[in-house]
Structures are given as C-alpha cells and as structure tokens.
Coordinates of C-alpha atoms in Angstrom, one line a residue:
M1 CA 121.5 72.5 142.1
T2 CA 124.1 74.2 140.0
E3 CA 123.4 77.6 138.8
Q4 CA 123.1 78.4 135.3
T5 CA 123.8 81.4 133.5
V6 CA 120.8 82.3 131.1
T7 CA 122.2 84.4 127.8
T8 CA 119.7 85.8 125.5
A9 CA 120.6 86.7 121.8
P10 CA 120.7 90.9 121.4
D11 CA 117.3 92.2 120.5
A12 CA 117.6 92.5 116.8
L13 CA 114.9 95.4 116.7
L14 CA 116.6 97.2 119.7
H15 CA 120.2 96.9 118.0
A16 CA 118.6 98.4 114.6
V17 CA 117.0 101.5 116.4
T18 CA 120.2 102.3 118.3
S19 CA 122.8 101.8 115.4
S20 CA 123.1 104.0 112.6
D21 CA 121.6 101.5 110.3
V22 CA 118.2 103.4 110.6
D23 CA 116.5 106.8 110.0
T24 CA 113.2 108.1 110.6
V25 CA 110.9 110.3 107.9
E26 CA 108.4 112.5 109.6
L27 CA 104.7 111.6 108.1
G28 CA 102.8 114.5 109.8
H29 CA 102.7 118.2 110.1
P30 CA 103.7 120.3 113.3
Y31 CA 101.0 121.8 115.3
T32 CA 100.4 125.5 114.7
T33 CA 98.1 128.1 115.9
G34 CA 95.7 128.6 113.2
M35 CA 96.5 126.0 111.0
P36 CA 93.7 124.7 108.5
C37 CA 91.2 122.4 109.8
S38 CA 87.7 121.2 108.7
P39 CA 85.0 123.6 109.4
N40 CA 83.3 120.8 111.4
H41 CA 86.3 121.2 114.0
P42 CA 87.5 123.5 116.5
G43 CA 90.7 124.6 115.6
F44 CA 94.1 124.1 117.4
R45 CA 95.2 127.2 119.6
M46 CA 98.4 127.2 121.8
T47 CA 99.6 130.3 123.7
L48 CA 102.1 130.6 126.7
I49 CA 100.2 131.1 129.9
R50 CA 103.4 132.0 132.1
R51 CA 106.4 133.2 130.7
H52 CA 110.0 132.9 132.1
G53 CA 110.5 135.9 134.4
D54 CA 106.7 135.8 135.3
M55 CA 107.8 134.1 138.5
V56 CA 111.5 133.6 139.4
R57 CA 112.6 131.0 142.3
P58 CA 115.0 131.9 145.2
D59 CA 117.6 130.0 143.2
G60 CA 117.1 131.9 140.0
G61 CA 115.1 129.3 138.4
S62 CA 112.2 130.0 136.1
A63 CA 109.8 128.0 134.1
S64 CA 107.4 128.7 131.2
N65 CA 104.4 126.6 130.2
E66 CA 101.5 126.8 127.7
I67 CA 97.8 125.9 127.3
I68 CA 96.5 124.2 124.4
V69 CA 92.9 124.2 123.2
T70 CA 92.2 121.8 120.1
G71 CA 89.7 119.5 118.7
G72 CA 90.6 115.8 118.3
H73 CA 90.4 116.1 114.5
V74 CA 92.6 118.8 113.9
G75 CA 96.3 118.5 112.4
T76 CA 97.7 115.1 111.9
H77 CA 95.4 112.9 113.5
V78 CA 93.6 109.4 113.6
D79 CA 89.9 108.9 113.8
A80 CA 88.7 106.3 116.4
L81 CA 85.9 103.9 115.5
S82 CA 83.4 106.1 117.5
H83 CA 83.8 109.1 115.2
V84 CA 81.3 108.2 112.3
S85 CA 77.8 106.2 112.6
H86 CA 75.6 105.1 110.0
C87 CA 71.6 105.0 110.6
G88 CA 72.5 105.1 114.1
K89 CA 75.1 102.4 114.5
L90 CA 78.8 102.4 115.0
H91 CA 81.1 99.7 114.0
G92 CA 80.1 96.3 115.4
D93 CA 76.4 97.2 115.2
I94 CA 77.0 99.2 118.5
D95 CA 74.1 101.9 118.9
A96 CA 75.7 105.2 118.7
E97 CA 73.3 107.1 121.0
E98 CA 73.5 104.8 123.9
A99 CA 77.4 104.5 123.5
Q100 CA 77.7 108.5 123.7
R101 CA 75.7 109.3 126.9
G102 CA 77.4 110.7 129.6
G103 CA 79.6 113.2 127.3
R104 CA 81.9 110.4 126.2
F105 CA 82.0 107.1 124.5
S106 CA 81.8 104.2 126.5
E107 CA 82.7 101.8 123.5
L108 CA 85.1 102.3 120.6
G109 CA 86.6 105.4 122.4
A110 CA 90.0 106.8 121.2
E111 CA 91.8 105.0 124.2
N112 CA 91.1 101.9 122.2
I113 CA 92.9 102.8 119.2
P114 CA 96.1 100.7 118.6
F115 CA 99.8 101.6 119.2
M116 CA 101.0 100.8 115.5
L117 CA 104.3 99.3 114.8
R118 CA 103.1 97.9 111.2
R119 CA 104.2 97.4 107.5
G120 CA 103.5 100.8 105.9
L121 CA 103.2 101.3 102.2
L122 CA 103.0 104.7 100.3
L123 CA 100.7 104.7 97.4
D124 CA 102.1 107.6 95.6
V125 CA 99.3 108.4 92.8
P126 CA 100.7 111.6 91.4
R127 CA 104.0 110.0 90.6
V128 CA 102.3 107.0 88.8
R129 CA 100.2 110.1 86.7
G130 CA 103.3 112.1 86.4
V131 CA 102.1 115.1 87.9
E132 CA 103.5 116.9 91.0
T133 CA 99.9 117.1 92.8
L134 CA 96.4 115.8 91.8
D135 CA 93.9 118.2 90.7
A136 CA 91.3 119.5 93.0
G137 CA 88.1 117.6 93.5
Q138 CA 89.9 114.6 91.6
A139 CA 88.9 110.9 92.7
V140 CA 91.6 108.3 93.5
T141 CA 89.8 105.1 92.4
E142 CA 90.7 101.8 92.9
Q143 CA 92.5 101.5 89.6
D144 CA 94.5 104.4 90.7
L145 CA 95.7 102.5 93.9
R146 CA 96.2 99.3 91.7
D147 CA 98.7 101.2 89.4
A148 CA 100.4 102.8 92.4
A149 CA 101.0 99.5 94.2
D150 CA 102.1 98.1 91.1
A151 CA 104.5 101.0 90.1
A152 CA 105.7 100.4 93.8
G153 CA 106.2 96.9 93.7
V154 CA 103.9 96.4 96.8
T155 CA 100.5 94.4 97.6
P156 CA 98.5 95.7 100.5
R157 CA 97.8 92.8 103.0
R158 CA 96.3 92.1 106.1
G159 CA 97.6 94.3 109.0
D160 CA 99.1 97.1 106.9
V161 CA 98.8 100.7 107.0
V162 CA 98.2 102.1 103.7
L163 CA 99.2 105.9 103.1
I164 CA 97.7 107.5 99.8
R165 CA 99.7 110.5 98.6
T166 CA 97.9 113.2 96.5
G167 CA 100.7 115.8 96.7
W168 CA 97.8 118.0 98.5
A169 CA 100.0 118.4 101.4
R170 CA 102.2 121.3 99.6
Y171 CA 98.9 123.4 100.0
F172 CA 98.7 123.4 103.9
D173 CA 99.9 126.7 104.2
D174 CA 97.2 128.1 102.0
A175 CA 93.9 127.0 104.1
Q176 CA 91.3 128.1 101.5
R177 CA 92.9 126.0 98.7
Y178 CA 93.8 123.0 101.1
L179 CA 90.4 122.7 102.6
G180 CA 88.7 123.1 99.0
Q181 CA 85.1 124.1 100.0
Q182 CA 84.7 125.6 96.5
D183 CA 87.0 123.7 94.3
G184 CA 87.1 120.3 96.3
V185 CA 89.9 118.2 97.4
P186 CA 91.6 114.8 95.6
G187 CA 91.0 111.6 97.5
A188 CA 89.9 108.1 97.8
D189 CA 86.4 107.1 96.5
V190 CA 84.2 104.2 97.5
S191 CA 85.9 101.8 95.1
A192 CA 89.3 102.6 96.6
A193 CA 88.3 102.3 100.2
Q194 CA 86.5 99.1 99.2
W195 CA 89.7 97.8 97.7
L196 CA 91.6 98.7 100.9
A197 CA 89.4 97.1 103.0
D198 CA 89.0 93.7 101.3
A199 CA 93.0 93.7 101.7
G200 CA 92.3 93.5 105.6
I201 CA 94.2 96.8 106.3
V202 CA 94.1 98.1 110.0
A203 CA 94.4 102.0 108.9
A204 CA 94.6 104.0 105.9
G205 CA 95.7 107.8 105.7
A206 CA 96.1 110.3 103.3
D207 CA 97.6 114.1 102.9
T208 CA 94.1 115.9 103.0
T209 CA 91.8 117.1 105.6
A210 CA 88.9 114.3 105.0
F211 CA 91.0 111.5 103.3
E212 CA 88.4 111.0 101.0
H213 CA 87.3 112.8 97.7
I214 CA 85.5 115.9 98.3
P215 CA 83.9 117.1 94.9
P216 CA 83.7 120.6 94.1
G217 CA 81.2 122.8 96.1
K218 CA 80.1 119.9 98.5
G219 CA 82.4 120.2 101.2
H220 CA 82.1 117.7 104.0
S221 CA 78.3 117.3 103.6
V222 CA 78.5 113.4 102.7
L223 CA 81.5 111.0 103.7
P224 CA 80.8 107.7 102.2
V225 CA 84.5 106.6 102.5
H226 CA 84.2 107.1 106.3
R227 CA 81.4 104.9 106.6
V228 CA 83.1 101.9 104.4
L229 CA 86.1 102.3 106.5
L230 CA 85.3 103.2 110.1
V231 CA 81.9 101.7 110.3
E232 CA 81.5 98.9 107.8
N233 CA 85.2 97.6 108.3
G234 CA 86.6 99.0 111.4
I235 CA 89.7 100.3 109.8
H236 CA 91.0 103.7 111.4
I237 CA 91.8 106.6 109.2
I238 CA 94.6 109.1 109.6
E239 CA 94.4 112.5 108.2
H240 CA 96.3 115.5 107.3
L241 CA 99.8 113.7 106.6
N242 CA 102.4 115.3 105.1
L243 CA 104.1 112.8 102.4
E244 CA 106.2 115.1 100.6
D245 CA 109.2 114.1 102.2
A246 CA 108.5 110.5 102.0
S247 CA 107.8 110.9 98.3
A248 CA 110.8 112.7 97.6
R249 CA 112.8 109.8 99.1
G250 CA 111.3 107.2 96.9
L251 CA 109.4 105.5 100.1
T252 CA 107.2 102.5 99.2
E253 CA 107.6 100.0 102.0
F254 CA 108.4 100.7 105.4
T255 CA 107.9 100.4 109.1
F256 CA 105.1 102.5 110.4
V257 CA 105.2 103.8 113.7
M258 CA 102.3 105.9 115.6
A259 CA 101.2 106.2 119.0
P260 CA 97.9 107.6 119.4
L261 CA 97.1 109.6 123.0
R262 CA 94.8 107.1 125.0
I263 CA 91.9 109.7 125.4
T264 CA 89.3 108.1 127.1
G265 CA 85.6 108.2 125.3
G266 CA 87.3 110.3 122.6
T267 CA 86.5 110.0 119.1
G268 CA 90.5 111.0 117.7
S269 CA 93.8 111.7 118.6
P270 CA 96.7 113.9 117.8
V271 CA 99.6 111.6 116.3
R272 CA 103.1 111.9 115.4
P273 CA 103.5 109.3 112.7
V274 CA 106.9 108.3 111.4
A275 CA 108.5 106.0 109.0
V276 CA 111.5 103.8 110.0
V277 CA 113.8 103.4 107.2
P278 CA 117.4 102.0 106.3
A279 CA 120.0 104.8 106.6

C-alpha cells in the first residue's frame, strides 16, 4: 500500500485568532472586594493569606496566594437553570425540592451551563433614545428592543446571545444608586423577555444587577422576567455586564465567548465574557 500524505486546510478560526485581524472587547467588570451585589447574595471578598516573605525557600523563592469568598451571583456572572423555580418547579417541570436535596442540585446545576461561542448582539437602548443612560426604574419593553434591533440592523435568532445595554454600568462604583433599592433600576419587562424567548436565544444579559426591570421601592421582591427566561424557556441570564466599551465602539453583531466555571450542583457561575471583533 502506498503511503499517502494527508494535508488539511489551515483552521480558519485558529488563523483568525492568531493573526492581528481580530480584537477582543471586555463585557464584564473586574472582581473587587466590596463591589455591589444584590442583598440576596453574599458579597465578594478576596484577601492574601500568604504574602511574599512569609515563607522563603532555601533558594530564595517565595510565593503569595489568596482566599476568595463569594456567592455565585456576584459580579459578572451567569444564572444556571436551577437558580429560579415557580410553584415548586424548575425548568422542564423538575421538582425543585427534590433536585436540591443534599446541599447541591442533582439536576440543572451550574456544571451544565454550556460554554458559549455564539453570535452575539448588542441592543443599545439608550443610543436609540438619544440619552447616555436610561432612568432609574425605567422598563425596557418589547418595542424598545425592536427599535434597538432595527437601529443596529440585526434580528435575534435561534442560538444567539442578546445583550441589553441600559447604561447603568457607569454607576457600578456607586453601590446605592446602582442597586436601586429606593429609586429602582432600568431593565427588561415581561414583554421584552417574551420577545427574546420567542426568538429562540440561548442567553440574555444586561448591565444591571438583576437584568430585569426593578420598579422604585420594590427591590428584588418579584422577578417575573427570571421566571419567563429561566423556568419557562431554559434561557440563561447574564448579569452585571459592562457594555460601555462595546457601546463606544458601536458594536452591534459580534462573536460572543463565555466560559462558566463547572460548579457541580451550583446555581450560577462567575464569568469573563468577551466580544471578538475585527481589529
């Protein structure tokens, strides 16, 4: 038998990412001790437990390390489908009480959140409205998303990740204003959530703590958009995004990349999402 040399065409994706033809845009916040988070969750804390010089090896080497304590829904993160139930049921009519026995979810845990290499869309609602940021407690409706999609020249479709900009990330360093316990927070209402679900997207994200519309004085007492997306449609929610750089660059359609931690039985995971765009 004559030996044959098998040749393969260069991987187009590998060529693209190793060339100077692409750039990445950060879509999240750095993790910082004391950063704002929902009052329903324990906050992020990081401190060094060993400093350089605490222990020096015979050859002069030294190492430093830290301890990190955080809830799964703090900072830029993604919700697992186990995060929210309705009338005792998770997505797929799974019994929530039974699934959470033993201190972790036996079904729909964070280890099942998929790695996402998807078409991403940025729906920039303030840009369409001609403002820098939406008002506190302002609802983002289906029509707002349609208008933003039309302005961007895009249409959400099956498998997409859709990110909604409200402009609220600019208040991230002002925890009281950002969390909006008194004045509310802008975000998607049920009509917007249903429009996204009808398009068949796999994940939706926003630059706020709860993704959805928080009316003044209501806090996180009722979260109907979480029910529509997570429970009824199995759509993951990404929160605490920072979409200001993406907006400044005029992004509308891009390659979205996000890798959740595979936290077995968890209800969410920290993430570092990026948009991959032409340089």
